[in-house]
Amino acid sequence: MSSLQSEVERRGEEIFALVDRHPESLFSKAGFYQRMMALSMRDEHFKVQMFRFVDVLASLRRGGEIVRHLDEYFDDTRNGFAPIIRTGVQLAKVVPWVSGQVLRWNVSGMARQFIAGKNTRDVMKTLRKRRAQGIGFTVDLLGEAVVSEQEATEYAARCMDLLEHLVRETEGWRDPLGDGEELFPVVNLSVKISALYSQMNPADPADAIVHLGGKLRPILRRARELGAFINFDMESYAHKNTTLELFKMLFSEPEFLNWPHVGIVIQAYLRDAEEDLWNLINWGRARGARFAVRLVKGAYWDYEKIKSRQNGWVVPVYLQKPESDANFEALSRILLENESIVTAAFGSHNVRSIAHAQALADELGIDRSRFEFQLLYGMAGPVKRALVEMGYRVREYCPVGELLPGMSYLVRRLLENTSNEGFLRAKFSENASAEELLRDPDELVDQSSNGAEDLETRTKGRHAGNGAPLETPPADTYENAPLVNFAHRESRDNMRAALGKMRSQLGKKYPLVIDGKRIWMDKTIASINPSSPDQVVGHLCEAGIPEAERAATVARDAFEQWSRTPFEKRAQLLERVASIMDRRRFELSALEVFEVGKQWAEADGDVREAMDFCLFYAQQMRLRGRPRLTQHVLGEESYQHYWPRGVALVVAPWNFPIAIMCGMVSAAIVTGNTVIMKPAEQSAVCGFMLMEIFEEAGVPPGVLNFLPGKGSVIGAHLVDHKDVDLIAFTGSREVGLRIWESAGKTREGQRELKRVICEMGGKNAIIIDSDADLDEAIVDAIYSAFGYQGQKCSACSRLIVLEENYGRVMERLLSAAASLRVGNPEQPGITIGPVIDETAYNRIREYIEVGKNEATLAYQKGDIPEKGYFIPPTIFTRVNPNARVACEEIFGPVLSVIKVQDLDEAIAVANNTDFALTAGFFSRSPANIERAKAEIIAGNVYINRSCTGAVVGRHPFGGFKMSGGGTKAGGEDYLLNFMVPRVVTENIMRHGFAPEETPLYRDEFRGPKR
Ligand SMILES: Cc1cc2nc3c(=O)[nH]c(=O)nc-3n(C[C@H](O)[C@H](O)[C@H](O)COP(=O)(O)OP(=O)(O)OC[C@H]3O[C@@H](n4cnc5c(N)ncnc54)[C@H](O)[C@@H]3O)c2cc1C
């Protein structure tokens, strides 16, 4: 055993001995909290329900409401503890007022366990007590998730107040250790960066840094004057780099350059942590003044894992707990070895991690007065006491605030305390032995898996999911393409470079492509940059009737061969398309920024969706392509399979210029149809790019033809054409209905009944229930309504708010809208760009005038760019559900808010529309959520999240009523719309003899080679 390890064990045992001298349970508060935590650790289902109930409780006002939620959350408690809860619920029903208050009191008690005080005055009681115990403090103001600049400004003001108050109240206090006190001011304030700016966008750290710098400088200046210490807490990974950059920028400024009393957090659970720490140390050395680092493992482990899995990102955190522990130790060494420039604070409750830091410091000859241990308020009291007794400096992290903003903090602590892998649970609840708890984490890392469960590892073997077991959810064998993570500098640099490149190509002329040949026409249509209408993105040759005729003929000819091409080859074509898109990803996104005014992340989402369509449909074709036995019956075999329909006309909109076009084209092509694609005039350069990519991927001549032109001319002509068998359309209701009607007429020479796949608009509603989590509801409602300027067919245009919550919702909604960044989306971090063109601009403005007459204009953003088709985000209130702005599709950044009495009325209003595309519902009532799931009439119903942003395979997308024909793009059955089913039955009995077994699948029916 190494000498360090034996010293760690000796130290650890000493701490345990001190801890055991004052036995105390894991949770200092007995009673309700103790019981809840014990139940939570024994039963995962109970834990989930309990934490959800705790989360909603603070927002409930009446006793009856509390009891109703309690009943709903524990209605199906299926475990041995149910009787306790059931009795509680029964009792509560009899005396709701009393029980509601008792519950609230109990849960407040739980929160008080972790929150050091309601307000600044309150917290002083705690701080004085700790002072008497020889423990210092850092105070943190609760209040994460600011949704507006107003809230951020309030937070900054509260930080300032807190600072002044703490300095006043602690006058004459000294550092408990004395030695080294010059490094550790008594007053220590921890600040959460995200609470100081509501528009932080990982794509635009520079903007965040400017705004945050402005808010922080007065606080820092005052802290320095008062001799206080300021620490920047670290939050989610998305904000990590911005926080680090901000820290370095501010403390490199002349007025703060030699100030040593500033610190930042490094999270050891991050794979980047070591690089970040070295970067900070090198910066510190160049700066020439001390600074501090609080080393922690990290509080957002579950969140980071979930978020990155959802977006297809490599998970930034370690996946094995001992890896985080081992990294904590490695970073402890770096910190202590660089003690000359950085003051270390070890933020852990884990005795092994603490003992290791102590042993290492001794080995390196660093005096214990030169660093400190930090622990959270309400946790591991005996460890704090032991450390003080051993002569170490201990600081307690003391959150201050009300219950409501404190809920997310409380739930994080509850999760941490009940985590299967946590040290506190192992030591204090499961009584693990000292030997076990003090083992070297390096030895515990499972080397067989390096823990890096990245996308590749996870997806290996899953794409070929034909043999997926029955319990596999639909589409679960498909792994989505990842989004670009603009939190990484490299992604931002790539995007900037691509914008530069695309800018240099603006104004080019683009041909038609028919039968693999480029056809140049004199007549062109200009595609315009909506942010800057004097800028032509491209001149598109305009097809007329003769070109449409030619395209129909060559597509018909090409069908003969393409329809007989094995589906595997067709699937591989799509996979090549996806990989070319991946290679040209930033260029495609950049083009969307110029041509349709998409923001960076929106454009990237569109390209990702296009790649997903290709990969998903390739996979689906493999699942559908082979003839499948219909039924096992002796003596006969019947195989069902599919044939392509023929020539497909694909008419795409401009709002998802690559994804929707690519989705319809790839579905048609992979199923063996040939295609004439007609892009929207406003996004025809994107259409050409797609054509180019298919060509590069090897699409045979005539299989895909590119035909930009006027919908009213060539679109209408081809819809009626006898050689067109299938029309895939996404666009307005008006055009969709015309196509539907026209395609219903059988023309001379027509072979097939035309199939129309028709996706139209929506008048989508989001309902905010009276108990909704407004931190989420406001952000998501704003994003759903104003993301891409409200020009998504899934966008929310009606916000239905329950009376009880109306005042609070509106206050936060209006100030959140006021904080949105409107501008040219070439700049990263813009939320609202221009609408697509002059026609849209005029139409939306007319609707705004209509709204002014019909309702109350509650908010319209002021300073918007003068040039370009910018429409300010606009909110109407007092909207009658039958008003035009509440019924007609506006397709712009205009939101109508409708106040309703109760959920009955909310659902009735939501459903009272011609459309049925998307809907959203925000609530924390399980019963109401169930009701919404059952009763809201929409093709895609989203609970507690935005109503836009469907992901291929995960959220098959499409509506009914006047929103569409019920097809689901990105869904399992989408391809069926592009094919006709066929069954071939063969009698396989000869003279009473038949094979015993017939295979479930057989090869394609190919016929003799020609
Ligand atoms: C004073 C103080 C301030 C803090 N400030 C911050 C802050 O600003 N930002 C922040 O993010 N955190 C912060 N934390 C850390 C966080 O809140 C947790 O308290 C801390 O991670 C718990 O670690 P531990 O060493 O006490 O316990 P342990 O039980 O040893 O470790 C638990 C931690 O291990 C990690 N972990 C759990 N499961 C796994 C797994 N399967 N694979 C890999 N890793 C895993 C997680 O980080 C988890 O929190 C702070 C902690 C303290 C004490």
Tab-separated table of C-alpha atoms and ligand atoms in Angstrom, residues 138 192 231-235 265 267 269 294 296-301 317-325 328 346-350 353 374-376 379 395-397 412-413 416 419 421-424, ligand 1:
chain	number	residue	atom	x	y	z
A	138	THR	CA	-20.373	31.578	2.444
A	192	LYS	CA	-24.991	32.194	-9.376
A	231	ASN	CA	-17.138	33.213	-5.311
A	232	PHE	CA	-18.648	32.317	-8.677
A	233	ASP	CA	-20.651	29.116	-8.318
A	234	MET	CA	-20.660	26.719	-11.223
A	235	GLU	CA	-23.922	25.544	-12.740
A	265	VAL	CA	-15.747	26.399	-8.782
A	267	GLN	CA	-16.508	20.385	-10.971
A	269	TYR	CA	-17.299	15.126	-12.382
A	294	ARG	CA	-13.594	25.539	-4.739
A	296	VAL	CA	-16.474	19.982	-5.880
A	297	LYS	CA	-17.742	16.902	-7.651
A	298	GLY	CA	-20.783	18.672	-9.050
A	299	ALA	CA	-24.476	19.060	-8.385
A	300	TYR	CA	-26.055	18.480	-11.797
A	301	TRP	CA	-24.985	14.964	-12.594
A	317	VAL	CA	-19.648	13.995	-16.855
A	318	TYR	CA	-17.997	10.783	-15.775
A	319	LEU	CA	-20.425	7.936	-15.618
A	320	GLN	CA	-18.823	5.953	-12.826
A	321	LYS	CA	-18.908	7.499	-9.392
A	322	PRO	CA	-15.332	6.419	-8.500
A	323	GLU	CA	-14.125	8.244	-11.623
A	324	SER	CA	-15.459	11.504	-10.184
A	325	ASP	CA	-13.888	10.653	-6.844
A	328	PHE	CA	-11.406	14.989	-7.367
A	346	PHE	CA	-12.373	21.394	-0.884
A	347	GLY	CA	-16.150	21.179	-1.174
A	348	SER	CA	-17.081	17.662	-0.181
A	349	HIS	CA	-18.825	15.674	2.517
A	350	ASN	CA	-16.962	12.552	1.580
A	353	SER	CA	-12.026	12.906	-0.420
A	374	GLN	CA	-16.424	23.726	2.626
A	375	LEU	CA	-19.603	21.806	3.362
A	376	LEU	CA	-23.252	22.482	2.742
A	379	MET	CA	-25.452	18.223	5.737
A	395	ARG	CA	-16.770	27.039	5.904
A	396	GLU	CA	-20.448	26.306	5.556
A	397	TYR	CA	-22.337	27.072	2.357
A	412	ARG	CA	-31.166	18.655	-5.516
A	413	ARG	CA	-30.198	18.088	-1.899
A	416	GLU	CA	-28.057	13.850	-3.304
A	419	SER	CA	-28.515	8.786	-4.137
A	421	GLU	CA	-23.933	6.161	-4.897
A	422	GLY	CA	-23.552	8.995	-2.423
A	423	PHE	CA	-21.117	8.922	0.431
A	424	LEU	CA	-23.542	10.278	3.023
B	1	LIG	C1	-19.654	24.016	-0.149
B	1	LIG	C2	-20.074	23.378	-1.415
B	1	LIG	C3	-20.318	24.151	-2.505
B	1	LIG	C4	-20.679	23.555	-3.704
B	1	LIG	N1	-20.851	24.324	-4.835
B	1	LIG	C5	-21.129	23.720	-6.003
B	1	LIG	C6	-21.236	24.453	-7.199
B	1	LIG	O1	-21.038	25.653	-7.272
B	1	LIG	N2	-21.549	23.779	-8.338
B	1	LIG	C7	-21.746	22.425	-8.342
B	1	LIG	O2	-22.035	21.852	-9.397
B	1	LIG	N3	-21.623	21.708	-7.213
B	1	LIG	C8	-21.333	22.315	-6.060
B	1	LIG	N4	-21.201	21.557	-4.942
B	1	LIG	C9	-21.235	20.093	-5.068
B	1	LIG	C10	-22.543	19.366	-4.981
B	1	LIG	O3	-23.527	20.175	-4.632
B	1	LIG	C11	-22.481	18.091	-4.141
B	1	LIG	O4	-22.600	18.481	-2.829
B	1	LIG	C12	-21.286	17.260	-4.281
B	1	LIG	O5	-21.068	16.888	-5.601
B	1	LIG	C13	-21.401	16.019	-3.419
B	1	LIG	O6	-20.143	15.417	-3.405
B	1	LIG	P1	-19.531	14.764	-2.114
B	1	LIG	O7	-18.061	14.651	-2.324
B	1	LIG	O8	-19.985	15.493	-0.926
B	1	LIG	O9	-20.266	13.366	-2.033
B	1	LIG	P2	-20.056	11.996	-2.763
B	1	LIG	O10	-21.172	11.155	-2.288
B	1	LIG	O11	-18.684	11.477	-2.603
B	1	LIG	O12	-20.229	12.326	-4.287
B	1	LIG	C14	-21.482	12.511	-4.887
B	1	LIG	C15	-21.206	13.140	-6.211
B	1	LIG	O13	-20.565	12.225	-7.096
B	1	LIG	C16	-20.955	12.489	-8.415
B	1	LIG	N5	-21.578	11.265	-8.947
B	1	LIG	C17	-22.676	10.613	-8.476
B	1	LIG	N6	-22.950	9.528	-9.226
B	1	LIG	C18	-22.000	9.479	-10.179
B	1	LIG	C19	-21.720	8.576	-11.246
B	1	LIG	N7	-22.477	7.506	-11.489
B	1	LIG	N8	-20.671	8.830	-12.043
B	1	LIG	C20	-19.885	9.893	-11.839
B	1	LIG	N9	-20.084	10.778	-10.840
B	1	LIG	C21	-21.131	10.583	-10.018
B	1	LIG	C22	-21.922	13.651	-8.361
B	1	LIG	O14	-21.196	14.839	-8.551
B	1	LIG	C23	-22.442	13.584	-6.958
B	1	LIG	O15	-22.899	14.848	-6.497
B	1	LIG	C24	-20.845	22.157	-3.757
B	1	LIG	C25	-20.610	21.374	-2.633
B	1	LIG	C26	-20.233	21.966	-1.479
B	1	LIG	C27	-20.001	21.091	-0.304
